[in-house]
Coordinates of C-alpha atoms in Angstrom, one line a residue:
A953 CA 103.3 98.5 84.7
Y954 CA 99.7 97.8 84.6
H955 CA 98.9 101.1 86.7
E956 CA 100.9 103.5 84.0
A957 CA 99.6 101.1 81.2
G958 CA 96.1 101.9 82.2
H959 CA 96.8 105.5 82.4
A960 CA 98.6 105.6 78.9
V961 CA 96.1 103.7 77.0
V962 CA 93.1 105.9 78.1
Q963 CA 95.1 109.0 77.8
Y964 CA 96.2 107.6 74.1
L965 CA 92.5 106.9 73.2
C966 CA 90.8 110.1 74.8
K967 CA 91.0 112.6 71.8
D968 CA 90.9 115.6 74.0
A969 CA 93.7 114.6 76.4
D970 CA 97.0 116.0 76.0
P971 CA 99.5 113.9 74.0
I972 CA 101.6 111.4 75.7
H973 CA 105.1 112.6 76.3
K974 CA 106.7 109.6 78.3
V975 CA 105.4 106.6 80.2
T976 CA 108.0 105.0 82.9
I977 CA 107.9 102.5 85.7
I978 CA 111.1 104.0 87.2
P979 CA 110.1 105.3 90.9
R980 CA 110.1 109.1 90.9
G981 CA 109.8 110.6 94.6
N982 CA 106.6 108.8 96.5
Y983 CA 105.5 107.4 92.9
G984 CA 106.3 104.1 91.4
G985 CA 106.1 105.3 87.9
A986 CA 104.6 108.2 85.9
T987 CA 102.6 109.1 82.7
M988 CA 103.6 112.3 81.6
A989 CA 101.9 114.6 79.1
L990 CA 103.3 117.3 76.7
P991 CA 100.5 119.8 75.9
E992 CA 100.4 121.1 72.4
K993 CA 100.5 124.8 73.4
D994 CA 100.3 127.0 76.5
R995 CA 96.9 126.5 78.2
T996 CA 95.1 129.4 79.8
S997 CA 91.7 127.9 80.5
Y998 CA 90.4 124.3 80.3
S999 CA 87.6 123.1 78.2
R1000 CA 85.0 120.6 79.6
S1001 CA 86.0 118.0 77.0
W1002 CA 89.6 118.3 78.3
C1003 CA 88.7 117.9 81.9
I1004 CA 86.8 114.8 81.1
A1005 CA 89.5 113.5 79.1
T1006 CA 91.9 114.3 82.1
M1007 CA 89.6 112.7 84.6
K1008 CA 89.2 109.4 82.7
T1009 CA 93.1 109.2 82.4
F1010 CA 93.2 109.6 86.3
F1011 CA 91.1 106.4 86.5
G1012 CA 93.1 104.3 84.2
G1013 CA 95.8 103.2 86.7
R1014 CA 93.2 101.9 89.3
I1015 CA 90.8 100.2 86.8
A1016 CA 94.0 98.2 85.3
E1017 CA 95.4 97.3 88.5
E1018 CA 92.0 95.9 89.5
M1019 CA 91.3 94.2 86.1
F1020 CA 94.8 92.7 85.6
C1021 CA 96.0 92.1 89.0
G1022 CA 92.8 91.2 91.1
D1023 CA 93.7 93.8 93.6
I1024 CA 93.9 97.5 94.5
N1025 CA 96.4 99.4 96.3
T1026 CA 97.5 103.1 97.6
G1027 CA 99.3 103.8 94.6
A1028 CA 96.2 105.5 92.8
S1029 CA 95.8 107.9 96.0
G1030 CA 97.4 110.9 94.0
D1031 CA 95.0 110.0 91.0
I1032 CA 91.8 110.0 93.5
R1033 CA 92.9 113.5 94.8
Q1034 CA 93.4 115.2 91.6
A1035 CA 90.2 113.7 90.2
T1036 CA 88.1 114.8 93.0
N1037 CA 89.7 118.2 92.7
L1038 CA 89.1 118.5 89.3
A1039 CA 85.6 117.4 89.4
R1040 CA 84.5 119.8 92.3
R1041 CA 86.2 122.9 90.2
M1042 CA 83.9 121.9 87.4
V1043 CA 80.9 121.8 89.4
R1044 CA 81.5 124.5 91.8
D1045 CA 83.8 127.1 90.1
W1046 CA 83.4 126.6 86.5
G1047 CA 79.7 126.1 86.2
M1048 CA 80.0 122.9 84.1
S1049 CA 77.3 120.9 85.7
K1050 CA 73.7 121.6 84.0
R1051 CA 71.8 120.8 87.3
L1052 CA 73.5 123.7 89.0
G1053 CA 73.9 126.1 85.8
F1054 CA 75.9 129.2 85.2
V1055 CA 76.6 130.0 88.9
Y1056 CA 79.6 130.0 91.2
Y1057 CA 79.6 128.2 94.2
G1058 CA 83.0 128.2 95.2
E1059 CA 84.6 130.2 98.3
D1060 CA 84.4 133.6 98.3
D1061 CA 87.7 135.2 99.4
S1062 CA 86.3 138.7 99.8
K1063 CA 83.9 137.5 102.7
P1064 CA 85.2 137.1 106.5
N1065 CA 84.8 133.7 107.8
A1066 CA 83.7 133.0 111.4
L1067 CA 87.6 133.7 112.5
G1068 CA 87.5 137.0 111.1
D1069 CA 89.9 135.9 108.3
F1070 CA 89.0 136.4 104.7
G1071 CA 88.1 133.4 102.6
G1072 CA 86.2 130.3 103.4
G1073 CA 82.8 132.2 103.4
R1074 CA 79.9 129.9 101.7
E1075 CA 76.8 131.5 100.5
Y1076 CA 74.4 128.8 99.7
S1077 CA 72.0 126.4 101.3
E1078 CA 72.6 123.1 103.0
E1079 CA 70.4 121.9 99.9
T1080 CA 72.5 123.1 97.3
A1081 CA 75.7 121.8 99.1
R1082 CA 74.1 118.3 99.1
I1083 CA 73.4 118.7 95.3
I1084 CA 77.1 120.1 94.8
D1085 CA 78.2 116.7 96.6
E1086 CA 75.8 114.7 94.3
E1087 CA 77.1 116.2 91.1
I1088 CA 80.6 115.7 92.2
K1089 CA 79.9 112.3 92.7
T1090 CA 77.6 111.3 89.9
L1091 CA 80.4 113.1 87.3
I1092 CA 83.1 110.8 88.7
D1093 CA 81.1 107.5 88.8
D1094 CA 79.9 108.2 85.3
L1095 CA 83.5 109.0 83.9
Y1096 CA 85.0 106.2 85.9
A1097 CA 82.5 103.9 84.0
E1098 CA 83.3 105.1 80.6
A1099 CA 87.1 104.6 81.5
E1100 CA 86.4 101.1 82.6
K1101 CA 84.9 100.3 79.4
L1102 CA 87.8 101.9 77.5
I1103 CA 90.1 99.7 79.4
H1104 CA 87.8 96.6 78.9
D1105 CA 87.9 96.9 75.2
N1106 CA 91.4 97.5 74.8
R1107 CA 92.8 94.7 77.0
D1108 CA 95.1 93.6 74.7
K1109 CA 96.8 97.1 74.3
V1110 CA 97.2 97.6 78.0
E1111 CA 98.7 94.0 78.3
A1112 CA 101.1 95.1 75.3
V1113 CA 102.0 98.4 77.1
A1114 CA 102.5 96.7 80.4
K1115 CA 105.1 94.0 78.8
A1116 CA 106.9 96.8 77.0
L1117 CA 107.3 98.8 80.1
L1118 CA 108.6 95.7 81.8
K1119 CA 111.0 95.2 79.3
Y1120 CA 112.2 98.7 78.6
E1121 CA 111.2 100.5 81.8
T1122 CA 110.4 103.7 80.1
L1123 CA 108.6 104.5 76.7
D1124 CA 108.1 107.5 74.9
G1125 CA 104.8 108.8 72.8
S1126 CA 106.3 107.4 69.6
D1127 CA 106.5 103.9 71.4
I1128 CA 103.0 104.1 72.8
D1129 CA 101.5 105.0 69.4
Q1130 CA 103.3 102.0 67.7
I1131 CA 102.2 99.5 70.3
M1132 CA 98.6 100.9 70.3
K1133 CA 98.7 100.3 66.3
G1134 CA 99.6 96.9 66.8
G1135 CA 103.4 97.1 66.1
S1136 CA 106.2 95.7 68.1
L1137 CA 109.3 97.6 69.5
A1138 CA 112.9 96.8 68.3
K1139 CA 115.0 98.8 70.4
P1140 CA 117.8 98.1 72.9
T1141 CA 116.4 97.4 76.6
M1142 CA 118.6 99.3 79.5
S1143 CA 120.3 95.8 80.2
D1144 CA 121.6 95.9 76.3
L1145 CA 122.7 99.7 76.5
I1146 CA 124.7 98.8 80.0
E1147 CA 126.2 95.7 78.5
K1148 CA 127.5 97.9 75.6
E1149 CA 129.4 100.1 77.8
L1150 CA 130.8 97.5 79.8
P1151 CA 134.7 96.8 78.8
S1152 CA 135.1 93.6 76.5
P1153 CA 136.8 90.6 78.5
P1154 CA 140.5 90.2 77.6
P1155 CA 141.1 87.4 74.9
P1156 CA 141.9 84.0 76.5
P1157 CA 146.0 83.6 76.4

């Protein structure tokens, strides 16, 4: 619950992130829960501001776990992978690093590699490769620190969302909005709905 609450609070507070559609702690496949976004329109390109907001959102789960539970676990493995892949593309493919400039450093699919297959060719020095690694690491570290501050400054909101998730299991975007604005939810829980569907016991004789 704290993991998903961390994602949700950071996503809500980052104005360039996609709006929250639903947050759940009901397991889905290999994931213990999910925070789902609902883009307002079809996206054919990615702005730097959107990439930054999205990366901060990836970090929110791990940060909240450590802050509220005093430990970390493997549940953030998917977030780590997605954040790293996005940072790498920003730096190597999309020219979003001031230090490296308007240059494409991704793999050249038109060049044969050592095995004679196409793809995997690299046309830059070891020094440039080192700078690319540094830029990716710096980008991740800086944005992680910013996400950490967001969660630290909004601890009460993370706590409120986590408690609501424990009670309701799934929250939609309007629920998150209400909690973030200091309101409380007054809707039936899953147990209430199940109990309502059960047949009434027969009257005593």
